[in-house]
Short mmCIF file of C-alpha atoms in Angstrom, two decimals:
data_model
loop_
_atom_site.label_atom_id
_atom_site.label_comp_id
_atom_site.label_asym_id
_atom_site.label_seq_id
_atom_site.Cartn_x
_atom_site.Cartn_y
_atom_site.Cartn_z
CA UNK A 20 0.00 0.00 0.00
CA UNK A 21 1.31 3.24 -0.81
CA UNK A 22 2.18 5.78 2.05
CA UNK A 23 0.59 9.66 1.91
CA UNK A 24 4.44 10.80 0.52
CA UNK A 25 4.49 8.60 -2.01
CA UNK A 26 0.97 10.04 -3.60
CA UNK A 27 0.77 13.38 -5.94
CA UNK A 28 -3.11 13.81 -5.88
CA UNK A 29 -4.06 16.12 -8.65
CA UNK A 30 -8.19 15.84 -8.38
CA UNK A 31 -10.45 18.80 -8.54
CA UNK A 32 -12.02 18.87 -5.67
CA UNK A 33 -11.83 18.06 -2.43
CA UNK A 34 -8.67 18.57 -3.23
CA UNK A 35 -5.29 18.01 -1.91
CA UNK A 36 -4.61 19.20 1.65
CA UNK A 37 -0.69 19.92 3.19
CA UNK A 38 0.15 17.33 5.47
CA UNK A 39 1.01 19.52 8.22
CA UNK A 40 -1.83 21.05 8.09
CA UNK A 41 -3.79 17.77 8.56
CA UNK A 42 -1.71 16.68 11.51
CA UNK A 43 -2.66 19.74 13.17
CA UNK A 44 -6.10 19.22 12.74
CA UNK A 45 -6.54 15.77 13.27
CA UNK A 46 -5.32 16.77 16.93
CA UNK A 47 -7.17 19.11 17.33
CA UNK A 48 -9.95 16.87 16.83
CA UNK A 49 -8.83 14.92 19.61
CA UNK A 50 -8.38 17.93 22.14
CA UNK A 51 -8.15 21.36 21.29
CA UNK A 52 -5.90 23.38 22.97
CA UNK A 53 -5.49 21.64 25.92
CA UNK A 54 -9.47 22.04 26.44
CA UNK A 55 -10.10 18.17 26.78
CA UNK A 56 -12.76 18.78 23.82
CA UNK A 57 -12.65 18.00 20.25
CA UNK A 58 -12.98 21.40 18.31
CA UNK A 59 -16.04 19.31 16.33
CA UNK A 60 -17.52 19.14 19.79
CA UNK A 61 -17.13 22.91 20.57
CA UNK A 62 -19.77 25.41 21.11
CA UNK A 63 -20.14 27.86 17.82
CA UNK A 64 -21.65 30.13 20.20
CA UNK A 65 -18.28 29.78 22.28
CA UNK A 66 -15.22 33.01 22.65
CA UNK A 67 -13.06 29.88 20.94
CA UNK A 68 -15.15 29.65 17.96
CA UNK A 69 -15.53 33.31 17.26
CA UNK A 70 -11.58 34.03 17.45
CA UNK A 71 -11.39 30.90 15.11
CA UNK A 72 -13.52 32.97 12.83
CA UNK A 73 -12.02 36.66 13.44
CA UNK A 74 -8.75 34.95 12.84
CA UNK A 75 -9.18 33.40 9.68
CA UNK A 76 -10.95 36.38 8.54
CA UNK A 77 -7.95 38.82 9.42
CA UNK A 78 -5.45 36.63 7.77
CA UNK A 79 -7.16 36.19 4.50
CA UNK A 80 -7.80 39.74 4.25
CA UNK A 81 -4.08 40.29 5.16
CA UNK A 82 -3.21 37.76 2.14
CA UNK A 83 -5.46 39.01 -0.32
CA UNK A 84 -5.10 42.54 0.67
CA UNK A 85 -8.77 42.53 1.02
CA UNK A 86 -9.84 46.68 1.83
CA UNK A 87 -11.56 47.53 4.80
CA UNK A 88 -14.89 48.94 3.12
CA UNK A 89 -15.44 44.78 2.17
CA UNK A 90 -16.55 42.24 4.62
CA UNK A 91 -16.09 38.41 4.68
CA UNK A 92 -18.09 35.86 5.50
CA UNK A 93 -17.43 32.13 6.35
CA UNK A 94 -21.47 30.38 5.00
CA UNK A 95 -22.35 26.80 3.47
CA UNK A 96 -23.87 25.56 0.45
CA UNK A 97 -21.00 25.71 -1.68
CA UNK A 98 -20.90 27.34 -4.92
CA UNK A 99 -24.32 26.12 -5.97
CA UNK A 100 -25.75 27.55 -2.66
CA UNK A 101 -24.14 31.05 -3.95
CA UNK A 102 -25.68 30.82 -7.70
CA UNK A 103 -28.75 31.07 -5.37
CA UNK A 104 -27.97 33.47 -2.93
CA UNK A 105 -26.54 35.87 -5.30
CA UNK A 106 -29.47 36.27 -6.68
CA UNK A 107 -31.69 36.46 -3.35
CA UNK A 108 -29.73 39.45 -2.21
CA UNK A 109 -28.63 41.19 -5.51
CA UNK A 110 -32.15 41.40 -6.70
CA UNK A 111 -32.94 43.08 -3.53
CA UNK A 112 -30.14 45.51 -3.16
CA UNK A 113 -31.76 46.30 -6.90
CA UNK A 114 -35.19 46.77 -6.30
CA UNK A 115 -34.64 48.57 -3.17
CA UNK A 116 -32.02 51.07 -4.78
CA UNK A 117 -34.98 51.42 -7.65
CA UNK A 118 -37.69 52.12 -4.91
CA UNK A 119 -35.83 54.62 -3.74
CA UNK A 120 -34.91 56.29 -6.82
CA UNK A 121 -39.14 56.12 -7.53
CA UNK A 122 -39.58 57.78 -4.32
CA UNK A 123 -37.04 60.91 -5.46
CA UNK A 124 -38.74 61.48 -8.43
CA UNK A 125 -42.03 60.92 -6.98
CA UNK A 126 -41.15 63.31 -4.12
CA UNK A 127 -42.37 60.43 -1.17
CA UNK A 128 -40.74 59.67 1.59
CA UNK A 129 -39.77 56.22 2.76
CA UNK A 130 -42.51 54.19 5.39
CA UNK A 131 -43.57 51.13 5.84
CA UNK A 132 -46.64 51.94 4.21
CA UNK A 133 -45.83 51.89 0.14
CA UNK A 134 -48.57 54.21 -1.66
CA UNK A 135 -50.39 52.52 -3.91
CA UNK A 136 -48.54 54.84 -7.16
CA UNK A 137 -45.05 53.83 -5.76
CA UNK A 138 -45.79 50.17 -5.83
CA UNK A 139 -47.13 50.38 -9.32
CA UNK A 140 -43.95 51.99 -10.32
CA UNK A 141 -41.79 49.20 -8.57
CA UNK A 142 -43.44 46.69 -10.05
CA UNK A 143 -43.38 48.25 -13.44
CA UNK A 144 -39.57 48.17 -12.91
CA UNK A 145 -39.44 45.20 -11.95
CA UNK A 146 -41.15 43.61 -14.66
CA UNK A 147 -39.50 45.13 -17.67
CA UNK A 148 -36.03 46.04 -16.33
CA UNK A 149 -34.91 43.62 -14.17
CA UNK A 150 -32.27 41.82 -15.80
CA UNK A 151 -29.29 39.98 -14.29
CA UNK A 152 -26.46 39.31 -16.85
CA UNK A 153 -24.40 35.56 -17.09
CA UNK A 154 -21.06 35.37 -19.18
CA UNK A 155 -21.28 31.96 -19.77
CA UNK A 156 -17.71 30.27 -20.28
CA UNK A 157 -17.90 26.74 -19.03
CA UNK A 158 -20.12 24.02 -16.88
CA UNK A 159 -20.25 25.66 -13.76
CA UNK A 160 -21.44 29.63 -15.22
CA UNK A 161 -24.12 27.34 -17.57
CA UNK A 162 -25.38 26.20 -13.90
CA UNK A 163 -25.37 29.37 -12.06
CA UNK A 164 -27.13 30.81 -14.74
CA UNK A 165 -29.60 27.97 -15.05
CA UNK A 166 -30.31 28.66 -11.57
CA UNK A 167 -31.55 31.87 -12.37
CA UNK A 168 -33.68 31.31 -14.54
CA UNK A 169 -35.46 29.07 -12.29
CA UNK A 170 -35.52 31.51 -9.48
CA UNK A 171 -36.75 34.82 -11.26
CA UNK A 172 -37.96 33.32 -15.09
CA UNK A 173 -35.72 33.56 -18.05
CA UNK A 174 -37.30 36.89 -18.63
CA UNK A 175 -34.71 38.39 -16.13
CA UNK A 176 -31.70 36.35 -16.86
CA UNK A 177 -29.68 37.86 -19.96
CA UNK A 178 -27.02 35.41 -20.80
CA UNK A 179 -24.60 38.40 -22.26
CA UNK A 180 -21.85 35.91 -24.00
CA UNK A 181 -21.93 32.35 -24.83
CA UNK A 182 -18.39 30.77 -25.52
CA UNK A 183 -20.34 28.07 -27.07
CA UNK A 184 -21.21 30.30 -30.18
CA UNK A 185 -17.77 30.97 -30.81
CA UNK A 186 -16.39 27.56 -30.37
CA UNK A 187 -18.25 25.07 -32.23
CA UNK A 188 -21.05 24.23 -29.78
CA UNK A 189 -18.43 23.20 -26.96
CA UNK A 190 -16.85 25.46 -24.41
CA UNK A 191 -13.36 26.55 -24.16
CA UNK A 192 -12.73 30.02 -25.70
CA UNK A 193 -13.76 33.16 -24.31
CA UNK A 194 -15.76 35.54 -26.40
CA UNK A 195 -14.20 38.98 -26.97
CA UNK A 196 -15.51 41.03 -24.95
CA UNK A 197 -16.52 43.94 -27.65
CA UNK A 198 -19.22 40.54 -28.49
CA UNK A 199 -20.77 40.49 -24.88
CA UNK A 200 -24.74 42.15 -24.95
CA UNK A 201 -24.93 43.22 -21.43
CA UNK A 202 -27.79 45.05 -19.93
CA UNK A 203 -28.13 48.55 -18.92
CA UNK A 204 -27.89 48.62 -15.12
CA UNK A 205 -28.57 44.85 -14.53
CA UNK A 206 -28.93 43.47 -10.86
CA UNK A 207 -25.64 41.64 -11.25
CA UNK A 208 -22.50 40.37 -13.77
CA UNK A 209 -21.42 36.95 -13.34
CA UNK A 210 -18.98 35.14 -14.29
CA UNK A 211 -16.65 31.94 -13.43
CA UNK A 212 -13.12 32.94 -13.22
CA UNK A 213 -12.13 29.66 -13.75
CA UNK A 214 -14.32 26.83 -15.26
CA UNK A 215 -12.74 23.51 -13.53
CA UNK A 216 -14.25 21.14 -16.13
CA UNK A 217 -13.40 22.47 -18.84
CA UNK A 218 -10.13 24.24 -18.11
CA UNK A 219 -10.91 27.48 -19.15
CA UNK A 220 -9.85 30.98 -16.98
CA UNK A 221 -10.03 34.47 -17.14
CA UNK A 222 -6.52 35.73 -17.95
CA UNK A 223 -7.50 39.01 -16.25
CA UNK A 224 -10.08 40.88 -14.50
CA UNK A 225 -12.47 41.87 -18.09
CA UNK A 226 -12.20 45.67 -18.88
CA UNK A 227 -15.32 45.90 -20.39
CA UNK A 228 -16.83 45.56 -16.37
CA UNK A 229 -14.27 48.16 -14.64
CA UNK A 230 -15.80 50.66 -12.05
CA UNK A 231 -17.12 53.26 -13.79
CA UNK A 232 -18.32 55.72 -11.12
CA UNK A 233 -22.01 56.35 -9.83
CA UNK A 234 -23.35 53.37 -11.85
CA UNK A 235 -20.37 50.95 -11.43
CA UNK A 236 -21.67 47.34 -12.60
CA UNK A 237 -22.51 44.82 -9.57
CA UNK A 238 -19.55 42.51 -10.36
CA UNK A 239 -19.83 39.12 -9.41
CA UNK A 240 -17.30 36.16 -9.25
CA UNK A 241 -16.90 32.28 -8.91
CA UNK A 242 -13.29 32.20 -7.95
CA UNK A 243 -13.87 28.81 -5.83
CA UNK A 244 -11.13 27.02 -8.06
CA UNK A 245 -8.39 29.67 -8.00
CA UNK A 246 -8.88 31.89 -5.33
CA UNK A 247 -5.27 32.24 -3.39
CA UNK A 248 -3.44 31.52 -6.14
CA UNK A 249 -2.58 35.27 -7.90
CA UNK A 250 -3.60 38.92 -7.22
CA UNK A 251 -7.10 39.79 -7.61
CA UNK A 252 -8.48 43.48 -7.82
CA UNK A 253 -11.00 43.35 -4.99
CA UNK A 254 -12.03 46.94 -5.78
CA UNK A 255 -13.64 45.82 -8.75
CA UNK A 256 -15.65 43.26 -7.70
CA UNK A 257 -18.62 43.57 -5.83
CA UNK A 258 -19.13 40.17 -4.36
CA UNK A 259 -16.57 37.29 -4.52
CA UNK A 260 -17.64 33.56 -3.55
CA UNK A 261 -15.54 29.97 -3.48
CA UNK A 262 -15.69 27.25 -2.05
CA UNK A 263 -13.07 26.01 0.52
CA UNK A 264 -12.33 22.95 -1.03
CA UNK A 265 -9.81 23.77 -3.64
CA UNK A 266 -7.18 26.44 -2.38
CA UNK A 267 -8.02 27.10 1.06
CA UNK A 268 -9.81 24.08 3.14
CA UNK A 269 -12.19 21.15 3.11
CA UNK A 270 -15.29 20.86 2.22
CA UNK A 271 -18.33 22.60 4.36
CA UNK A 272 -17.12 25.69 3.60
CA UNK A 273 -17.77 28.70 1.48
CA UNK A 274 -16.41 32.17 1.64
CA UNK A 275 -17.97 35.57 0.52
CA UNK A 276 -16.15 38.06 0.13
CA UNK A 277 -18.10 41.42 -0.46
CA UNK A 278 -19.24 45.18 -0.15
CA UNK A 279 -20.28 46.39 2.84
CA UNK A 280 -22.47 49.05 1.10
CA UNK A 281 -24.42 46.11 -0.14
CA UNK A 282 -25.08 44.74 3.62
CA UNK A 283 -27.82 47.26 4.92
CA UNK A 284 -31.32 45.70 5.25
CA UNK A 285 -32.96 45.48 2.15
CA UNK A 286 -36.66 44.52 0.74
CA UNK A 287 -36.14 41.11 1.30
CA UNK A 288 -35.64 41.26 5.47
CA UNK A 289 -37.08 44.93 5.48
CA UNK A 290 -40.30 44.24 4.00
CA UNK A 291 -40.77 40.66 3.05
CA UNK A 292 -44.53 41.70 2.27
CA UNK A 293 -43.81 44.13 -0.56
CA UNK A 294 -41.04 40.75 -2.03
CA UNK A 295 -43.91 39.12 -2.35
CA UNK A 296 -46.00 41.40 -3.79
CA UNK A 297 -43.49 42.25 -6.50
CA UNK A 298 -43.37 38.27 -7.23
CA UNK A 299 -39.31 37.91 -6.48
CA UNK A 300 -37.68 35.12 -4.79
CA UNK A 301 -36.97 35.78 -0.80
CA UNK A 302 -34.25 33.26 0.19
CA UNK A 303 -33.93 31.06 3.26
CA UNK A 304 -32.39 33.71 5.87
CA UNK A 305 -29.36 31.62 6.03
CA UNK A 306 -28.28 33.19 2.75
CA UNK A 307 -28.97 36.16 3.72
CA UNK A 308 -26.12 38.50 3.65
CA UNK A 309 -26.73 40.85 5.76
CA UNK A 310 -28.00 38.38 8.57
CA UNK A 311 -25.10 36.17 8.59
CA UNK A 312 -22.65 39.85 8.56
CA UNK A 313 -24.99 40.94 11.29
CA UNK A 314 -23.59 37.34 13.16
CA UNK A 315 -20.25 37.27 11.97
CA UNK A 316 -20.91 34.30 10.37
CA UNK A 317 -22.20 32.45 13.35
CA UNK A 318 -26.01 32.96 12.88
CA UNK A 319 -26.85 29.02 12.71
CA UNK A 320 -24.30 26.25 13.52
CA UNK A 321 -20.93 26.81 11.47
CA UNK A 322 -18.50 24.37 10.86
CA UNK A 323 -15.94 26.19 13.43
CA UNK A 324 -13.55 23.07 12.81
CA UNK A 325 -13.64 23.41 8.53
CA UNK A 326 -13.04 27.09 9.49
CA UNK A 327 -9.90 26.30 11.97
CA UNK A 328 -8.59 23.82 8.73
CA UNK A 329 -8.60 27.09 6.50
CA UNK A 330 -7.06 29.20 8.91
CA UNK A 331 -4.50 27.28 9.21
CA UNK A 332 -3.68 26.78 5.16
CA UNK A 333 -3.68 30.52 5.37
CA UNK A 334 -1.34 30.54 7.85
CA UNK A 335 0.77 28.14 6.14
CA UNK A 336 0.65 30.87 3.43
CA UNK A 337 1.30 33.68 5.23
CA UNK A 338 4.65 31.91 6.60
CA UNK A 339 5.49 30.49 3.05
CA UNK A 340 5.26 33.86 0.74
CA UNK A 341 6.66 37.04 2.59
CA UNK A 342 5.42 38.55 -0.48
CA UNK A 343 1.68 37.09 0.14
CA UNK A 344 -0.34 36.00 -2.74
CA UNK A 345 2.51 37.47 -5.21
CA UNK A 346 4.84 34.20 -4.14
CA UNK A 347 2.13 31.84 -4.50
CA UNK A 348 1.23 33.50 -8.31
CA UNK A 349 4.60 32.93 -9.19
CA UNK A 350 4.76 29.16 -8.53
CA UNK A 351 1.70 28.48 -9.62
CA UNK A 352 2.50 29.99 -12.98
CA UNK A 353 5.75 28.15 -13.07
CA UNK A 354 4.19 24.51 -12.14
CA UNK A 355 1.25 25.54 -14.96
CA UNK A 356 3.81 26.46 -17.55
CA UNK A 357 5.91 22.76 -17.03
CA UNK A 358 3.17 20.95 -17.69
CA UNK A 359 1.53 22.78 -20.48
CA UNK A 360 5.46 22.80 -22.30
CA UNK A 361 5.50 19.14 -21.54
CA UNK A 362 1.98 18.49 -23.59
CA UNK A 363 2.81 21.52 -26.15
CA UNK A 364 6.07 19.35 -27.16
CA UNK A 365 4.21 16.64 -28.38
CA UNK A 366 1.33 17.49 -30.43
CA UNK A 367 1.21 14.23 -31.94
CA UNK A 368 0.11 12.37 -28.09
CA UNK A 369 -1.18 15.41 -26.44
CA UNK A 370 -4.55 17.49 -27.15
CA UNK A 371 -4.89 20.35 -25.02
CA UNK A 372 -8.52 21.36 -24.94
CA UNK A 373 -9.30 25.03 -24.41
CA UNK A 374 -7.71 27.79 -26.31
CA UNK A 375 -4.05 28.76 -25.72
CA UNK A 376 -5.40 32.26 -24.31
CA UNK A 377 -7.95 30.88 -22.38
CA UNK A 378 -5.81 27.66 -20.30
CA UNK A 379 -6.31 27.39 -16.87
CA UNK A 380 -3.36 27.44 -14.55
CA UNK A 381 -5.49 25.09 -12.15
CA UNK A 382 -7.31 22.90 -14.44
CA UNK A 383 -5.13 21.04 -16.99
CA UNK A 384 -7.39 19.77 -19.36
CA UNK A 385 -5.93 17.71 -22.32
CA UNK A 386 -6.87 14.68 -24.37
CA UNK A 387 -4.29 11.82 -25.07
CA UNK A 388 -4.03 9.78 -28.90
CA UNK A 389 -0.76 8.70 -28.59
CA UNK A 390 -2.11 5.36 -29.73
CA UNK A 391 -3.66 4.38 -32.58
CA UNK A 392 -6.66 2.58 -31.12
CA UNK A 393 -7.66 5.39 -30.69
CA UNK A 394 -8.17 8.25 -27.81
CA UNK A 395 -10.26 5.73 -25.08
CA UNK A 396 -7.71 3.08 -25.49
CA UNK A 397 -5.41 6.12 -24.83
CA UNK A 398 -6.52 7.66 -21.62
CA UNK A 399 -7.29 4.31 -19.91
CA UNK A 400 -3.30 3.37 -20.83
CA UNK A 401 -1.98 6.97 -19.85
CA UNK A 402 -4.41 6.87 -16.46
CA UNK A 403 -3.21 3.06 -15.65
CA UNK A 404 0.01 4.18 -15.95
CA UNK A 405 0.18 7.49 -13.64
CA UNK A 406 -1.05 5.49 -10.55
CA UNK A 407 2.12 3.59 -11.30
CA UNK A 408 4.22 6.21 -10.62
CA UNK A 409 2.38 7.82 -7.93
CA UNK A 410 0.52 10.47 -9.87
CA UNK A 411 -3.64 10.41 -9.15
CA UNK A 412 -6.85 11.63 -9.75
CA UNK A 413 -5.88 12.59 -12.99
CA UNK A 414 -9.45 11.61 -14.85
CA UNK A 415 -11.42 14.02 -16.34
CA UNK A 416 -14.60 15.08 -15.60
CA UNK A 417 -17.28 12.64 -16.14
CA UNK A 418 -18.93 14.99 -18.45
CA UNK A 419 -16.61 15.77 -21.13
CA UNK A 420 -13.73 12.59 -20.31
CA UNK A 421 -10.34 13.12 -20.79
CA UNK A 422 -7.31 14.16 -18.44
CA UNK A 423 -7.68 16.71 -16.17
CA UNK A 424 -4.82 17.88 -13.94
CA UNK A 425 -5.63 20.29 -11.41
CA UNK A 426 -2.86 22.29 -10.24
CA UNK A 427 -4.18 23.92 -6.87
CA UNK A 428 -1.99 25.55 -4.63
CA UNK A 429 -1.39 22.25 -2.57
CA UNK A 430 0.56 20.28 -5.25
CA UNK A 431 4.19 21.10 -4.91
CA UNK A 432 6.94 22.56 -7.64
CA UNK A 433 8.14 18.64 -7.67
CA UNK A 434 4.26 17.28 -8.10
CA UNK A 435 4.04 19.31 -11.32
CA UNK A 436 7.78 18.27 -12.53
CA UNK A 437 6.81 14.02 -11.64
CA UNK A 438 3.64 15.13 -13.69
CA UNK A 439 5.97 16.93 -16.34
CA UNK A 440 8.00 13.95 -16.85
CA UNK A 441 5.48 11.42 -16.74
CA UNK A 442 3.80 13.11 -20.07
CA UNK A 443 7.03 12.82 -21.65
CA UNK A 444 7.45 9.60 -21.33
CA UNK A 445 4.47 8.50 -22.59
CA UNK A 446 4.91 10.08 -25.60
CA UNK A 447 8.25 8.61 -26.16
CA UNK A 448 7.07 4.96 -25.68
CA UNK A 449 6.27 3.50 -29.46
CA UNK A 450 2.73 3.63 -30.80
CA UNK A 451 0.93 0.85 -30.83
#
């Protein structure tokens, strides 16, 4: 049986976790600080839990160089929870910033008790320019915009590029963004920095959605499969989500990271009456924003110890890259770039699926016909033969096939090389 050393685990998620890191934990399960408990079996509602929290909050804002106008907040659900709740609270903060605007030009001041002429308006709003805009670039953006639809009807749901269109009918291109048909003053942008199944990520933060002042878009991101792992411009994001089980923890975990201008009470837990009225969706108040802020992020029954396990990768960070998420950047672009030169050198065995300016640095997506059976015959001989050598969870997704090599933060500079090597020796065998 092979020992923990002896394994380079490249699957996309849960992914690999440092093995420090899991020592710690796994005694802390046992007894936690010398408090004869398990931290599983502490109180959320304890001082220990809520310096847990405060802690890992302080030292991902210290690594990200998150500002202090943003807030962050440890929820569950995982990414598919936040295609919901990104809608629940970004169609509020919408329609209440329209009601107000209705009562300015309508010269009424804000009660409890709507007139009848300043619903009428807010539902005319509502109805004809509510839109929330999807760039959709892969699996997981198709989803969250899917789930949308469901929530407030495809009316509202403007799906402003679809790499499909430019790619054959499969995803992995981005469209240029001069192509992208997005709304005037929608709810929301999303989009999936980086599509784990089919290895496609933003190479930057997309111009076309900078701040722009007064009516700066509401910019929303996925980043649950390469958050840590390079410099992102928190200024121009609104709301940032992932889950922990990539780069940062296990699973149980997700993080927001967002605006605190965006946190103030509204329509949906000021006046749940007039939500219903207008005929949008009023989420379960545990993805509520502004409730679990209000909490710090101990409104219902956290996961304190999933929280402690990300504190202390972050920690591990911290210690690792003097230079913070900069260091990190750098190796993960070097341990990307091995392996890509490694499949790029042998076009006649290796297929790399998305475009060249589109490849993800954490999701290595590549087909293998280096025999002539063909490609199944292939992968099954290519996959058989990287458990041999200590190099797993290398099968693509079930939806698409293939190899898929994800390169999170946890696989070392010597993982990637073993990986590196391993794909050129395959192609040097003789074809069969």
């Amino acid at each position: 049986m092979p020992e923990r050393a002896d394994i380079t685990y490249f699957g996309a998620g849960p992914a690999l976790l440092p093995t420090d890191v899991l020592e710690t934990a796994a005694a802390s399960l046992v007894n936690f600080n010398g408090t004869g408990l398990g931290l599983a079996e502490h109180s959320h509602r304890s001082q220990l839990a809520s310096n847990i929290v405060n802690e890992a909050k302080k030292d991902l804002a210290t690594y990200l160089d998150v500002p202090d106008d943003y807030d962050i907040l440890f929820m569950q659900g995982g990414g598919s929870g936040e295609f919901s709740a990104t809608v629940y609270n970004l169609v509020a903060v919408w329609v209440e910033r329209r009601k107000q605007r209705i009562l300015k030009d309508l010269g009424v001041e804000d009660n409890k008790q709507l007139p009848e002429n300043v619903i009428k308006e807010l539902q005319k709003a509502v109805d004809e320019e509510l839109k929330i805009d999807y760039l959709v670039t892969g699996s997981w953006s198709l989803k969250a915009s899917q789930e949308a639809a469901r929530l407030i009807g495809p009316e509202h749901v403007n799906v402003a590029a679809d790499a499909r269109e430019v790619n054959g009918g499969k995803f992995g291109k981005i469209p240029e963004e001069s192509t992208w048909k997005l709304s005037k003053n929608p709810a929301m942008v999303y989009y999936c920095d980086n599509e784990t199944v089919d290895g496609v990520e933003f190479p930057r933060f997309p111009a076309v959605l900078a701040p722009k002042g007064v009516d700066e878009p509401i910019v929303v991101a996925d980043m649950s499969s390469n958050i840590l792992s390079r410099r992102v411009p928190i200024k121009n994001f609104s709301v940032i989500f992932f889950g922990a089980q990539k780069n940062l923890g296990s699973t149980g975990v997700t993080v927001v990271v967002i605006k605190k201008s965006l946190l103030p009470p509204t329509v949906a837990n000021a006046e749940p009456s007039l939500v219903r009225k207008l005929g949008i969706p009023n989420g379960p108040i545990v993805l509520q924003y502004s409730t679990i802020a209000k909490n710090n992020s101990l409104y219902n029954t956290l996961s304190i110890f999933d929280v402690f396990i990300a504190g202390q990768v972050l920690k591990k960070s911290l210690n690792t890259f003097p230079n913070k998420v900069d260091g990190q950047q750098a190796l993960s672009e070097k341990k990307a770039n091995l392996i890509y030169a490694a499949l790029d050198a042998h076009p006649e065995s290796y297929k790399v699926v998305p475009d060249k300016s589109v490849r993800s640095r954490m999701n290595i997506c590549f087909r293998v016909t280096h025999l002539e059976s063909g490609i199944d015959d292939s992968e099954k001989t290519f996959l058989e033969g990287s458990v041999g050598v200590g190099l797993t969870g290398l099968k693509g997704h079930r939806s698409v096939g293939g190899i898929r090599a994800s390169n999170y933060n946890s696989i070392s500079l010597e993982g990637a090389e073993k990986l590196a090597k391993y794909i050129e020796e395959f192609a040097a065998k003789p074809r069969k």
